[in-house]
Coordinates of C-alpha atoms and ligand atoms in Angstrom, one line a residue:
M1 CA 8.6 -144.9 -75.1
P2 CA 5.0 -142.9 -75.6
D3 CA 2.5 -146.1 -74.8
I4 CA 1.1 -147.0 -78.2
Q5 CA -1.4 -148.0 -79.1
V6 CA -3.2 -149.1 -82.0
S7 CA -7.0 -149.4 -83.3
S8 CA -9.0 -150.4 -86.3
S9 CA -8.7 -146.8 -87.3
H10 CA -5.6 -146.6 -88.0
L11 CA -6.1 -148.3 -90.5
P12 CA -6.6 -148.1 -94.5
K13 CA -9.9 -148.3 -95.9
H14 CA -9.4 -149.1 -99.2
I15 CA -6.0 -151.1 -99.6
A16 CA -4.8 -151.3 -103.4
V17 CA -3.1 -153.9 -104.7
I18 CA -0.4 -154.8 -107.6
M19 CA -0.2 -158.7 -108.2
D20 CA 2.4 -158.6 -109.7
G21 CA 5.5 -162.7 -110.4
N22 CA 3.5 -165.0 -111.1
G23 CA 5.9 -165.8 -113.8
R24 CA 8.8 -164.7 -112.2
W25 CA 7.9 -167.4 -109.0
A26 CA 7.0 -170.2 -111.8
K27 CA 10.2 -169.9 -113.5
E28 CA 12.4 -169.4 -110.3
R29 CA 10.6 -173.7 -109.6
G30 CA 11.5 -174.1 -112.8
K31 CA 7.2 -174.3 -114.2
P32 CA 5.5 -172.9 -116.7
R33 CA 3.8 -169.8 -116.2
V34 CA 1.3 -170.8 -115.6
F35 CA 1.6 -172.8 -112.7
G36 CA 2.4 -169.5 -110.8
H37 CA -0.7 -167.3 -111.8
R38 CA -3.1 -170.6 -110.6
A39 CA 0.0 -170.2 -106.9
G40 CA -1.1 -166.6 -107.8
A41 CA -5.2 -167.7 -107.4
K42 CA -4.5 -168.7 -103.9
A43 CA -2.7 -165.5 -103.0
V44 CA -5.5 -163.6 -104.0
R45 CA -8.3 -165.5 -101.8
K46 CA -5.5 -165.3 -98.4
T47 CA -5.6 -162.0 -98.9
I48 CA -8.7 -161.6 -99.3
K49 CA -9.3 -163.4 -95.8
G50 CA -7.0 -161.3 -94.2
A51 CA -7.9 -157.2 -95.8
A52 CA -11.8 -158.5 -94.1
K53 CA -10.9 -160.0 -90.4
L54 CA -8.9 -156.0 -90.7
G55 CA -11.9 -154.7 -90.9
V56 CA -11.0 -153.5 -94.3
K57 CA -13.2 -151.7 -96.2
A58 CA -11.6 -151.9 -99.9
I59 CA -9.8 -154.1 -101.5
T60 CA -8.8 -153.8 -105.3
M61 CA -7.1 -156.0 -106.9
F62 CA -5.2 -156.1 -110.3
A63 CA -5.6 -159.0 -112.4
F64 CA -5.3 -157.7 -116.1
S65 CA -4.7 -155.4 -117.6
S66 CA -5.7 -153.3 -120.9
E67 CA -2.0 -153.8 -121.4
N68 CA -2.0 -157.3 -120.6
W69 CA -3.6 -158.5 -124.0
R70 CA -0.3 -157.6 -125.6
R71 CA 0.6 -161.2 -124.1
P72 CA 1.3 -164.0 -125.0
E73 CA -2.8 -165.4 -126.8
E74 CA -1.9 -168.3 -125.2
E75 CA -1.2 -167.1 -121.8
V76 CA -4.3 -164.6 -121.8
N77 CA -6.3 -167.6 -123.1
L78 CA -5.3 -168.9 -119.9
L79 CA -6.3 -166.3 -117.8
M80 CA -9.6 -166.1 -118.6
D81 CA -9.8 -169.4 -117.5
L82 CA -8.9 -168.7 -114.6
F83 CA -10.8 -166.2 -113.8
I84 CA -13.7 -167.3 -115.2
S85 CA -12.8 -171.1 -113.0
A86 CA -12.1 -169.0 -109.4
L87 CA -15.6 -166.4 -109.9
T88 CA -17.5 -169.9 -110.4
R89 CA -15.7 -171.6 -107.2
E90 CA -15.5 -168.3 -104.8
V91 CA -19.0 -166.2 -105.0
K92 CA -20.6 -168.2 -103.0
K93 CA -17.4 -168.4 -100.2
L94 CA -17.8 -164.5 -100.4
H95 CA -21.9 -163.8 -100.5
K96 CA -21.2 -166.4 -97.4
N97 CA -18.8 -163.6 -95.8
N98 CA -21.3 -161.0 -96.0
L99 CA -19.0 -159.4 -98.9
Q100 CA -19.2 -158.0 -102.1
L101 CA -17.2 -158.6 -105.4
R102 CA -17.3 -155.9 -108.5
V103 CA -15.8 -155.8 -111.6
I104 CA -13.4 -153.2 -112.4
G105 CA -12.6 -152.4 -116.0
N106 CA -13.7 -152.4 -119.8
V107 CA -15.8 -156.0 -119.1
S108 CA -17.1 -155.7 -123.2
Q109 CA -14.0 -156.8 -123.8
F110 CA -14.7 -160.0 -122.6
N111 CA -16.5 -163.3 -124.3
A112 CA -20.0 -163.6 -123.5
N113 CA -19.5 -166.5 -121.3
L114 CA -17.0 -164.6 -118.7
Q115 CA -19.2 -161.5 -118.8
T116 CA -22.1 -163.5 -118.0
K117 CA -20.4 -164.8 -114.5
I118 CA -19.4 -161.4 -113.3
A119 CA -22.8 -160.2 -113.7
E120 CA -24.0 -162.9 -111.8
A121 CA -21.6 -162.8 -109.4
E122 CA -22.0 -159.1 -108.7
T123 CA -25.8 -159.7 -109.2
L124 CA -25.3 -162.2 -106.2
T125 CA -23.7 -160.6 -104.1
A126 CA -24.6 -156.4 -104.3
G127 CA -26.6 -155.9 -101.4
N128 CA -24.4 -157.6 -99.0
T129 CA -22.7 -155.1 -96.4
G130 CA -19.5 -156.1 -95.7
M131 CA -16.2 -155.1 -97.8
V132 CA -15.7 -154.5 -101.0
V133 CA -14.0 -157.1 -102.9
N134 CA -12.5 -155.3 -106.3
I135 CA -11.4 -157.8 -109.4
A136 CA -9.5 -155.2 -111.7
A137 CA -9.7 -157.1 -115.3
N138 CA -9.3 -155.1 -118.2
Y139 CA -9.0 -151.9 -116.2
G140 CA -6.2 -149.5 -117.4
G141 CA -6.0 -146.0 -115.2
K142 CA -6.0 -143.8 -118.8
W143 CA -9.1 -146.5 -119.8
D144 CA -10.9 -144.8 -116.1
I145 CA -10.0 -140.5 -116.6
T146 CA -11.3 -141.2 -120.5
E147 CA -14.3 -142.7 -119.3
A148 CA -15.2 -139.9 -116.8
A149 CA -14.4 -137.5 -119.2
K150 CA -16.3 -138.6 -122.0
S151 CA -19.4 -139.7 -119.6
I152 CA -18.7 -135.3 -118.7
A153 CA -18.8 -134.5 -122.1
S154 CA -21.3 -136.1 -123.1
K155 CA -23.6 -133.9 -120.5
V156 CA -21.8 -131.3 -121.9
Q157 CA -23.7 -131.7 -125.1
E158 CA -27.1 -132.5 -124.1
G159 CA -26.7 -129.1 -122.8
A160 CA -26.8 -130.6 -118.2
L161 CA -23.3 -129.6 -117.9
Q162 CA -21.6 -126.4 -118.9
P163 CA -18.2 -125.9 -118.8
S164 CA -17.8 -124.3 -116.0
D165 CA -19.8 -126.9 -113.8
I166 CA -16.7 -129.4 -113.6
T167 CA -14.9 -129.0 -111.0
E168 CA -12.4 -132.2 -108.9
E169 CA -15.3 -133.4 -106.9
L170 CA -17.4 -133.8 -110.1
F171 CA -14.8 -135.4 -112.6
A172 CA -14.0 -137.3 -109.1
S173 CA -17.7 -138.9 -109.3
E174 CA -17.7 -140.2 -113.1
L175 CA -14.7 -142.7 -111.9
T176 CA -14.9 -146.2 -110.7
M177 CA -15.0 -147.0 -107.5
S178 CA -16.2 -143.0 -106.8
D179 CA -18.4 -144.3 -104.0
L180 CA -15.4 -146.4 -102.2
P181 CA -13.1 -144.3 -99.9
A182 CA -10.2 -142.9 -101.7
V183 CA -7.0 -145.9 -101.7
D184 CA -4.6 -145.0 -99.1
L185 CA -3.1 -147.8 -99.2
L186 CA -1.2 -149.5 -102.6
I187 CA 0.8 -152.7 -102.4
R188 CA 3.0 -154.1 -105.6
T189 CA 4.7 -157.5 -105.2
S190 CA 7.9 -158.4 -107.4
G191 CA 10.1 -155.6 -106.9
E192 CA 8.7 -153.5 -109.4
C193 CA 8.3 -150.3 -108.6
R194 CA 6.0 -148.6 -111.4
I195 CA 2.6 -148.4 -111.1
S196 CA 1.5 -149.7 -114.9
N197 CA -1.1 -147.7 -115.5
F198 CA -3.3 -149.2 -112.5
M199 CA -6.0 -146.2 -110.5
L200 CA -4.0 -143.0 -111.5
W201 CA -6.4 -140.5 -110.0
Q202 CA -7.5 -143.0 -106.9
L203 CA -3.5 -143.5 -106.4
A204 CA -3.6 -139.2 -105.5
Y205 CA -2.4 -139.5 -102.1
A206 CA -1.7 -143.3 -101.1
E207 CA 0.7 -144.3 -99.2
M208 CA 3.1 -146.4 -101.5
Y209 CA 4.3 -150.3 -100.7
F210 CA 6.9 -151.8 -102.8
T211 CA 8.3 -155.5 -102.1
D212 CA 10.6 -158.2 -103.3
V213 CA 7.8 -160.8 -102.7
F214 CA 6.8 -162.8 -105.7
W215 CA 2.8 -162.7 -105.4
P216 CA 2.2 -166.2 -105.4
D217 CA 4.0 -166.1 -102.1
F218 CA 1.6 -163.4 -100.5
D219 CA -0.4 -164.0 -98.0
E220 CA -1.8 -162.9 -94.2
D221 CA 0.9 -162.1 -92.7
R222 CA 2.9 -160.3 -96.0
L223 CA -0.7 -158.1 -95.4
V224 CA 0.3 -158.1 -92.5
D225 CA 3.5 -156.6 -92.8
A226 CA 2.6 -153.9 -95.1
V227 CA -0.5 -152.8 -93.3
S228 CA 2.1 -152.7 -90.2
W229 CA 4.4 -150.1 -93.4
F230 CA 1.1 -148.6 -92.9
V231 CA 0.3 -147.8 -90.1
S232 CA 3.7 -146.8 -89.2
R233 CA 4.4 -144.3 -91.8
E234 CA 1.5 -142.6 -91.2
R235 CA 1.1 -142.5 -87.3
R236 CA 5.1 -141.6 -87.6
F237 CA 5.5 -144.4 -84.8
G238 CA 7.0 -147.9 -85.1
C239 CA 4.0 -150.5 -84.2
T240 CA 4.3 -153.5 -84.9
G241 CA 2.4 -156.9 -86.7
E242 CA 1.6 -158.2 -82.9
Q243 CA -0.1 -155.3 -83.2
I244 CA -1.7 -155.6 -86.3
K245 CA -2.2 -159.7 -85.7
A246 CA -4.7 -158.0 -81.9
L247 CA -6.4 -156.0 -84.1
M248 CA -7.7 -159.8 -86.6
E249 CA -9.1 -161.4 -83.8
Ligands
LIG301 C1 1.1 -160.6 -112.3 O1 2.2 -162.1 -113.0 C2 -0.3 -161.8 -112.8 C3 -0.7 -160.6 -114.3 C4 -0.1 -159.7 -115.0 C5 -1.9 -161.7 -115.0 P1 3.2 -162.5 -113.6 O2 2.8 -162.6 -114.7 O3 2.6 -160.0 -114.4 O4 5.0 -162.4 -113.8 P2 5.8 -161.5 -113.8 O5 5.9 -160.4 -113.7 O6 6.2 -162.4 -115.4 O7 6.7 -162.5 -113.1
LIG302 C1 0.7 -155.2 -113.4 O1 1.8 -156.5 -114.0 C2 -0.6 -156.0 -114.2 C3 -1.3 -156.9 -113.1 C4 -1.1 -157.0 -112.0 C5 -2.8 -157.6 -113.9 P1 2.1 -156.4 -115.1 O2 3.3 -157.2 -114.9 O3 2.3 -156.7 -116.3 O4 3.3 -154.8 -115.5 P2 5.0 -154.6 -116.2 O5 4.3 -155.0 -118.1 O6 5.4 -155.5 -115.4 O7 4.6 -153.2 -115.5
LIG303 MG1 4.6 -158.7 -114.2

């Protein structure tokens, strides 16, 4: 066996997470779905902490999809309330840890209170130099691409651009998160193996990790599992969770 050295340069730079399975986690315990969403919020905190310790540049967490409005009104309202209270509670901690918080998605459809909280949180943490934490809320991969297309079309209409100027690089620069490294690891919990209209363009070359763990059970150790899997795939050698954990110290 060659002597395997794992260094932080082997780690993913941008991790995207589809946090799924809150409802089933609650159901297994005979509890209402809200119970699962509350537990899921704790898993968000643990995952952000673990990713920051690993020195990941950006983490993007899918909190609410553009399709999730189709859920019962009561559940949607509850998710909004949870989002507001988590933002209020967590933003100071994120700021203290030098993390930058951004909310990605069509926030204009949220209520005024939530929009204000989002703007305040983004402004407070905008100058931080640590990991970027993107919360994808009312986000859809198709929405992202459509918005980019609209913006490019306006520039062409104004005469600022020619259709022949439209390259992949130019298109990418109009998408959300264009200033961040490409997503190299996607994690989806709960055993579902689909993208559910999360980032489409940005996932073009991501390694995709699907785990049966329900989101509320996800934590630092489960993140280490995913990252070890990623490093092993990328480098084509087997590395251990211990080697990854050692990088957290
Ligand atoms: C993910 O858990 C959280 C959100 C989509 C907001 P779900 O609510 O989708 O839980 P399941 O998939 O029904 O178990
Ligand atoms: C995807 O989960 C969206 C989020 C995690 C926010 P869903 O549970 O909404 O996805 P589907 O409906 O199973 O595809
Ligand atoms: Mg689900």
